[in-house]
Amino acid sequence: MAAFWTLPDFDDHELVQLVHDRASGLTAIFAIHSLHRGPGGGGTRFWHYADPEDAMRDALRLSRGMSYKNAMAGLPAGGAKAVILAGPERHKTPAMLAAFGDAIEALGGRYVTAEDVGMSEADMVTIAARTSYVSGLPVAAGSAGGDPGPYTAYGIYLGIRAAVAHRLGQDSMAGVHVAIQGTGSVGGGVARLLAADGARLTLADIDTARAAALAVELGAAQASADAIMATPCDVFSPNALGAILDDAGIAALNAPIVAGGANNQLAGPGHGAQLMERGILYAPDYAINAGGIINVTLEYNASHAGESCSAEEVRRQVEEIPGRLTAIWRESDASGQTPDAVADAMARKLIGR
Ligand code: NAD
């Protein structure tokens, strides 16, 4: 493997550390991109990587993404990410999580973890027995914290409304056709909020039964997972996988707006420009999908200050997302730069780079 600091995704990260605990078999990478705005916040991914270089790439890329996301959300947090290298059988043990908690504690508060792919609220509780630098823990009803999905969905719903106002000049969602890729925690939540607003929906999920059940509940249409990106509609909302906006994906799109919650939607550096060339308005993913991180960061900061933070305060901060997106699009319209380039420049300024 090439030295990690020579990889294209290395971006002057402040700390990159490999931790190995022989007794439990834990192998993990911590990547702290920036501490400029506060402790490095970002979830832990538990994943089997066939090639360990992919684990390093993920840690580097995702931690930079967290710096941008936290800064754009106005949070007092830097950006970081942890990756636990799972074996092919993805076996996760309490001893492994305890060793992982000890490793977080040894970072002295420079890294604060939360759930990401492969990690649950119960895992956070196990880790919290060894370190206090943990968010995403169970909370009482009405308080900040808990499942980030509904807050992420709320921010995306508000972002879609802002995109429809900006691109289509329409203040109402009545009759606006939205094609939703992925009907899980985030996509399902977005669909319910849009349906309540009178939008026309087409839903798709590789779990066809899941999409079908939601389509029945909401009176929506269903498309196959292969066909959803080409569905003629007003808004294509990706809420499943990253890297879907590649050459073929962008060529297939039949919508003037792309706005959804999936992380890392643009497959490569030229794809924002391809969207713009096709006249498609893009909502930068880390700007529109910050509702969940706002929720867990407010939970963590309140509990560490011995205070409480209400769910209403989280909603108030999530409601700032559409205004930020509109500012990005206006700057893009004025400068001719793509929305993703405008957002990256704004984020980098906020982290002092
Ligand atoms: P989830 O696992 O609850 O739902 C994802 C859904 O996508 C599943 O139903 C899955 O079957 C479906 N799916 C997978 N591949 C698909 C494909 N090719 N076509 C159609 N459907 C497909 O996950 P989630 O929490 O809803 O997250 C969705 C996306 O949003 C992810 O990219 C995640 O990184 C991102 N995100 C989530 C949050 C959050 O708060 N949960 C926050 C920020 C970003």
Coordinates of C-alpha atoms and ligand atoms in Angstrom, one line a residue:
M1 CA 0.0 0.0 0.0
A2 CA 1.2 3.5 -0.8
A3 CA 2.0 5.6 2.3
F4 CA -1.3 7.1 3.3
W5 CA -0.1 10.7 3.2
T6 CA 0.6 10.2 -0.5
L7 CA -3.0 9.1 -1.3
P8 CA -5.2 11.6 -3.2
D9 CA -7.7 11.7 -0.3
F10 CA -5.1 12.8 2.2
D11 CA -5.8 16.5 2.9
D12 CA -3.4 17.6 5.6
H13 CA -5.3 15.5 8.2
E14 CA -4.2 16.5 11.7
L15 CA -4.0 12.9 12.9
V16 CA -4.2 9.5 11.4
Q17 CA -3.7 6.6 13.7
L18 CA -3.9 2.8 13.4
V19 CA -4.9 1.0 16.6
H20 CA -4.4 -2.8 17.0
D21 CA -5.4 -4.7 20.1
R22 CA -4.1 -8.3 20.0
A23 CA -6.2 -9.6 22.8
S24 CA -9.6 -8.6 21.2
G25 CA -8.5 -8.6 17.6
L26 CA -9.6 -5.0 17.1
T27 CA -8.0 -3.1 14.2
A28 CA -9.2 0.4 13.7
I29 CA -8.2 3.6 11.9
F30 CA -8.8 7.0 13.4
A31 CA -8.7 9.9 11.0
I32 CA -9.0 13.4 12.4
H33 CA -9.2 15.9 9.5
S34 CA -9.6 19.2 11.4
L35 CA -9.9 20.3 15.0
H36 CA -10.3 24.0 13.9
R37 CA -13.9 24.3 15.1
G38 CA -13.8 21.9 18.1
P39 CA -13.4 18.2 18.9
G40 CA -13.5 15.9 15.8
G41 CA -17.0 14.6 15.4
G42 CA -18.0 11.8 13.1
G43 CA -19.3 8.2 13.4
T44 CA -17.6 4.9 13.4
R45 CA -17.9 2.6 10.4
F46 CA -17.7 -1.2 11.0
W47 CA -17.0 -2.7 7.7
H48 CA -15.1 -5.6 6.0
Y49 CA -12.7 -4.2 3.4
A50 CA -11.3 -6.7 0.9
D51 CA -8.4 -4.3 0.3
P52 CA -7.2 -2.5 3.5
E53 CA -6.2 0.5 1.3
D54 CA -10.0 1.1 0.9
A55 CA -10.4 1.3 4.6
M56 CA -7.7 4.1 4.7
R57 CA -9.3 5.9 1.8
D58 CA -12.7 5.7 3.5
A59 CA -11.3 7.1 6.8
L60 CA -9.5 10.0 5.0
R61 CA -12.4 10.9 2.7
L62 CA -15.2 10.5 5.3
S63 CA -13.3 12.5 8.0
R64 CA -12.8 15.4 5.5
G65 CA -16.5 15.2 4.7
M66 CA -17.3 15.5 8.4
S67 CA -15.2 18.6 8.7
Y68 CA -17.2 20.1 5.8
K69 CA -20.6 18.9 7.1
N70 CA -20.0 20.1 10.7
A71 CA -18.7 23.5 9.6
M72 CA -21.6 24.1 7.2
A73 CA -24.1 23.1 9.8
G74 CA -22.6 25.8 12.1
L75 CA -21.6 23.2 14.7
P76 CA -18.7 23.8 17.2
A77 CA -17.1 20.5 16.0
G78 CA -14.2 19.5 13.9
G79 CA -14.3 16.6 11.5
A80 CA -13.2 13.0 12.1
K81 CA -14.1 9.4 11.4
A82 CA -13.2 6.0 12.7
V83 CA -13.2 2.8 10.7
I84 CA -13.1 -0.6 12.4
L85 CA -11.7 -3.2 10.0
A86 CA -14.1 -6.1 10.3
G87 CA -13.2 -9.6 9.3
P88 CA -15.1 -11.2 6.4
E89 CA -17.6 -12.7 8.9
R90 CA -18.2 -9.2 10.4
H91 CA -17.9 -10.6 13.9
K92 CA -18.1 -7.8 16.5
T93 CA -17.4 -8.6 20.2
P94 CA -17.8 -6.6 23.5
A95 CA -14.0 -7.0 24.0
M96 CA -13.4 -5.3 20.7
L97 CA -15.7 -2.5 21.5
A98 CA -14.1 -2.1 24.9
A99 CA -10.7 -1.8 23.3
F100 CA -12.1 0.6 20.8
G101 CA -13.5 2.7 23.7
D102 CA -10.1 2.7 25.4
A103 CA -8.5 3.9 22.2
I104 CA -11.0 6.8 21.9
E105 CA -10.3 7.7 25.6
A106 CA -6.6 7.8 24.8
L107 CA -7.2 10.4 22.2
G108 CA -8.2 12.7 25.1
G109 CA -11.4 14.2 23.6
R110 CA -9.9 15.0 20.2
Y111 CA -12.4 12.4 18.7
V112 CA -16.1 12.0 19.6
T113 CA -17.7 9.0 18.1
A114 CA -21.3 8.1 17.0
E115 CA -23.0 5.5 14.9
D116 CA -22.2 5.0 11.2
V117 CA -22.7 2.0 8.9
G118 CA -22.5 -1.3 11.0
M119 CA -22.7 0.4 14.4
S120 CA -25.8 0.5 16.6
E121 CA -27.0 2.5 19.6
A122 CA -26.3 -0.6 21.7
D123 CA -22.7 -0.5 20.5
M124 CA -22.4 3.2 21.6
V125 CA -23.6 2.2 25.1
T126 CA -20.9 -0.5 25.3
I127 CA -18.2 2.0 24.2
A128 CA -19.6 4.5 26.7
A129 CA -18.6 2.2 29.5
R130 CA -14.9 3.0 28.6
T131 CA -15.0 6.6 27.5
S132 CA -17.3 9.6 27.7
Y133 CA -16.4 10.8 24.2
V134 CA -19.5 9.2 22.7
S135 CA -22.7 10.5 21.2
G136 CA -25.8 8.8 19.7
L137 CA -26.7 7.3 23.1
P138 CA -30.3 6.6 24.1
V139 CA -32.2 9.7 25.3
A140 CA -35.5 10.6 26.9
A141 CA -38.4 11.5 24.6
G142 CA -38.5 15.2 23.8
S143 CA -34.7 15.6 24.3
A144 CA -32.0 16.1 21.6
G145 CA -30.4 12.9 20.6
G146 CA -31.4 9.3 19.7
D147 CA -32.1 8.1 16.2
P148 CA -30.6 10.7 13.8
G149 CA -32.7 9.5 10.8
P150 CA -35.9 11.6 11.4
Y151 CA -33.9 14.8 11.7
T152 CA -31.8 14.0 8.6
A153 CA -35.1 13.4 6.8
Y154 CA -36.6 16.6 8.0
G155 CA -33.6 18.6 6.8
I156 CA -33.8 16.9 3.4
Y157 CA -37.5 17.6 3.1
L158 CA -36.9 21.3 3.8
G159 CA -34.0 21.3 1.3
I160 CA -36.2 19.7 -1.4
R161 CA -38.8 22.5 -0.8
A162 CA -36.0 25.1 -1.1
A163 CA -34.7 23.5 -4.4
V164 CA -38.2 23.5 -5.8
A165 CA -38.6 27.2 -5.0
H166 CA -35.2 28.0 -6.4
R167 CA -35.3 26.0 -9.6
L168 CA -39.0 25.7 -10.4
G169 CA -40.2 29.0 -8.7
Q170 CA -42.8 27.0 -6.8
D171 CA -43.6 27.5 -3.1
S172 CA -45.9 24.5 -2.8
M173 CA -45.1 20.8 -3.1
A174 CA -48.6 20.1 -4.3
G175 CA -48.3 17.9 -7.4
V176 CA -44.5 18.1 -7.5
H177 CA -43.2 14.7 -8.6
V178 CA -40.3 13.3 -6.5
A179 CA -38.5 10.0 -7.3
I180 CA -37.0 8.6 -4.1
Q181 CA -34.1 6.0 -4.3
G182 CA -34.0 4.1 -1.0
T183 CA -36.9 3.9 1.4
G184 CA -35.0 3.2 4.6
S185 CA -34.7 5.4 7.7
V186 CA -33.9 8.6 5.7
G187 CA -35.8 8.0 2.4
G188 CA -38.9 6.7 4.2
G189 CA -39.0 9.8 6.4
V190 CA -38.6 12.1 3.4
A191 CA -41.4 10.3 1.6
R192 CA -43.8 10.6 4.5
L193 CA -43.1 14.4 4.9
L194 CA -43.5 15.0 1.2
A195 CA -46.7 12.9 0.9
A196 CA -48.2 15.0 3.7
D197 CA -47.4 18.1 1.6
G198 CA -49.2 16.8 -1.5
A199 CA -46.2 15.7 -3.5
R200 CA -46.5 12.9 -6.1
L201 CA -44.0 10.2 -5.3
T202 CA -42.3 7.3 -7.0
L203 CA -40.4 5.0 -4.7
A204 CA -37.7 2.4 -5.2
D205 CA -35.6 0.2 -3.0
I206 CA -33.6 -3.0 -3.7
D207 CA -35.8 -4.3 -0.8
T208 CA -38.9 -4.2 -3.1
A209 CA -41.3 -5.3 -0.3
R210 CA -40.1 -2.3 1.8
A211 CA -40.8 0.1 -1.0
A212 CA -44.1 -1.6 -1.8
A213 CA -45.3 -1.3 1.8
L214 CA -44.5 2.4 1.8
A215 CA -46.1 3.0 -1.6
V216 CA -49.3 1.5 -0.3
E217 CA -49.2 3.5 2.9
L218 CA -48.6 6.8 1.0
G219 CA -50.6 6.1 -2.2
A220 CA -47.3 6.4 -4.2
A221 CA -46.1 4.7 -7.3
Q222 CA -43.2 2.2 -7.2
A223 CA -40.4 1.8 -9.7
S224 CA -37.6 -0.9 -9.9
A225 CA -34.3 0.0 -8.3
D226 CA -32.7 -0.1 -11.8
A227 CA -35.2 2.4 -13.3
I228 CA -35.6 5.0 -10.5
M229 CA -32.7 7.3 -11.7
A230 CA -34.2 7.6 -15.2
T231 CA -37.8 8.3 -13.9
P232 CA -39.2 11.5 -15.5
C233 CA -39.8 13.7 -12.4
D234 CA -39.3 17.1 -10.9
V235 CA -36.8 16.0 -8.2
F236 CA -34.6 12.9 -8.0
S237 CA -33.9 12.2 -4.3
P238 CA -31.0 9.7 -3.7
N239 CA -31.3 8.2 -0.2
A240 CA -29.4 4.9 -0.5
L241 CA -25.9 4.7 -1.9
G242 CA -23.0 7.0 -2.5
A243 CA -21.2 7.6 -5.9
I244 CA -24.5 7.2 -7.9
L245 CA -23.8 10.5 -9.8
D246 CA -21.3 9.1 -12.2
D247 CA -21.2 9.5 -16.0
A248 CA -23.9 6.9 -16.6
G249 CA -26.1 8.0 -13.7
I250 CA -26.0 11.7 -14.7
A251 CA -26.7 10.8 -18.3
A252 CA -29.8 8.8 -17.2
L253 CA -31.3 11.5 -15.0
N254 CA -34.7 12.9 -16.2
A255 CA -35.1 15.6 -13.5
P256 CA -34.2 19.3 -13.1
I257 CA -33.2 18.8 -9.4
V258 CA -31.1 16.3 -7.4
A259 CA -31.6 16.6 -3.7
G260 CA -31.3 13.7 -1.2
G261 CA -29.5 12.4 1.8
A262 CA -27.0 9.8 0.6
N263 CA -23.4 10.6 1.5
N264 CA -20.8 11.2 -1.2
Q265 CA -23.3 11.3 -4.1
L266 CA -20.8 12.7 -6.7
A267 CA -18.6 9.8 -8.0
G268 CA -15.7 12.1 -9.0
P269 CA -14.5 15.7 -9.2
G270 CA -16.0 16.4 -12.7
H271 CA -19.5 15.2 -11.9
G272 CA -20.8 18.4 -10.3
A273 CA -19.9 20.2 -13.6
Q274 CA -21.7 17.5 -15.6
L275 CA -24.9 18.1 -13.6
M276 CA -24.6 21.8 -14.3
E277 CA -24.0 21.3 -18.0
R278 CA -27.3 19.3 -18.1
G279 CA -29.1 22.2 -16.3
I280 CA -29.7 20.1 -13.2
L281 CA -29.7 21.8 -9.8
Y282 CA -27.7 19.9 -7.2
A283 CA -28.1 20.1 -3.4
P284 CA -24.6 19.4 -2.0
D285 CA -25.0 16.2 0.1
Y286 CA -23.3 17.3 3.2
A287 CA -25.2 20.6 3.3
I288 CA -28.7 19.0 3.0
N289 CA -28.1 15.8 5.1
A290 CA -26.7 17.5 8.3
G291 CA -29.9 17.1 10.4
G292 CA -28.7 13.9 12.1
I293 CA -25.3 15.2 13.0
I294 CA -26.9 18.4 14.4
N295 CA -29.0 16.2 16.6
V296 CA -26.2 14.1 18.0
T297 CA -23.8 17.0 18.5
L298 CA -26.4 19.0 20.4
E299 CA -27.1 15.9 22.5
Y300 CA -23.4 15.4 23.3
N301 CA -22.6 19.0 24.0
A302 CA -25.6 19.4 26.3
S303 CA -24.9 16.2 28.3
H304 CA -21.2 17.1 28.7
A305 CA -22.1 20.5 30.0
G306 CA -24.6 19.0 32.4
E307 CA -27.5 20.7 30.6
S308 CA -30.4 19.5 28.6
C309 CA -31.2 20.3 25.0
S310 CA -34.7 19.9 23.6
A311 CA -35.8 18.3 20.4
E312 CA -37.3 21.7 19.4
E313 CA -33.9 23.3 19.5
V314 CA -32.6 20.5 17.2
R315 CA -35.5 21.2 14.8
R316 CA -34.8 25.0 14.9
Q317 CA -31.2 24.4 13.9
V318 CA -32.2 21.9 11.2
E319 CA -34.6 24.6 9.8
E320 CA -31.5 26.6 8.9
I321 CA -30.5 24.1 6.2
P322 CA -32.7 25.4 3.4
G323 CA -31.4 28.9 3.9
R324 CA -27.8 27.7 3.6
L325 CA -28.7 25.7 0.4
T326 CA -30.3 28.8 -1.2
A327 CA -27.2 30.8 -0.4
I328 CA -25.0 28.2 -2.1
W329 CA -27.3 28.2 -5.2
R330 CA -27.4 32.0 -5.4
E331 CA -23.6 32.1 -5.2
S332 CA -23.4 29.4 -7.9
D333 CA -25.8 31.3 -10.1
A334 CA -23.8 34.5 -9.7
S335 CA -20.3 33.0 -10.1
G336 CA -21.0 30.2 -12.5
Q337 CA -19.2 27.8 -10.2
T338 CA -21.0 24.5 -9.4
P339 CA -22.9 24.3 -6.2
D340 CA -20.6 21.6 -4.8
A341 CA -17.5 23.8 -5.5
V342 CA -19.3 26.8 -3.9
A343 CA -20.1 24.6 -0.8
D344 CA -16.5 23.2 -0.6
A345 CA -15.1 26.7 -0.7
M346 CA -17.5 27.9 2.0
A347 CA -16.7 24.9 4.2
R348 CA -12.9 25.3 3.7
K349 CA -13.1 28.9 4.7
L350 CA -15.0 27.9 7.9
I351 CA -12.3 25.4 8.9
G352 CA -9.5 27.9 8.2
R353 CA -8.1 26.3 5.1
Ligands
NAD1 P1 -31.1 2.6 5.7 O1 -30.2 1.4 5.8 O2 -32.1 2.8 6.8 O3 -31.8 2.7 4.3 C1 -31.1 2.6 3.1 C2 -32.1 1.9 2.1 O4 -31.6 2.0 0.8 C3 -32.4 0.4 2.4 O5 -33.8 0.2 2.5 C4 -31.8 -0.3 1.3 O6 -32.4 -1.5 0.9 C5 -31.8 0.7 0.2 N1 -30.9 0.5 -0.9 C6 -29.6 0.1 -0.9 N2 -29.1 0.1 -2.2 C7 -30.1 0.5 -3.0 C8 -30.2 0.7 -4.4 N3 -29.2 0.4 -5.2 N4 -31.4 1.2 -4.9 C9 -32.4 1.5 -4.1 N5 -32.4 1.3 -2.8 C10 -31.2 0.8 -2.2 O7 -30.0 3.9 5.7 P2 -30.4 5.4 6.0 O8 -30.0 5.7 7.4 O9 -31.7 5.7 5.5 O10 -29.3 6.1 5.1 C11 -29.5 6.3 3.7 C12 -28.4 7.2 3.2 O11 -28.3 8.4 3.9 C13 -27.0 6.6 3.3 O12 -26.2 7.0 2.2 C14 -26.4 7.3 4.6 O13 -25.0 7.3 4.6 C15 -27.0 8.7 4.4 N6 -27.2 9.4 5.7 C16 -27.9 8.9 6.7 C17 -28.1 9.7 7.8 C18 -28.9 9.2 9.0 O14 -29.2 10.0 9.9 N7 -29.4 8.0 9.0 C19 -27.4 10.9 8.0 C20 -26.7 11.4 6.9 C21 -26.6 10.6 5.7

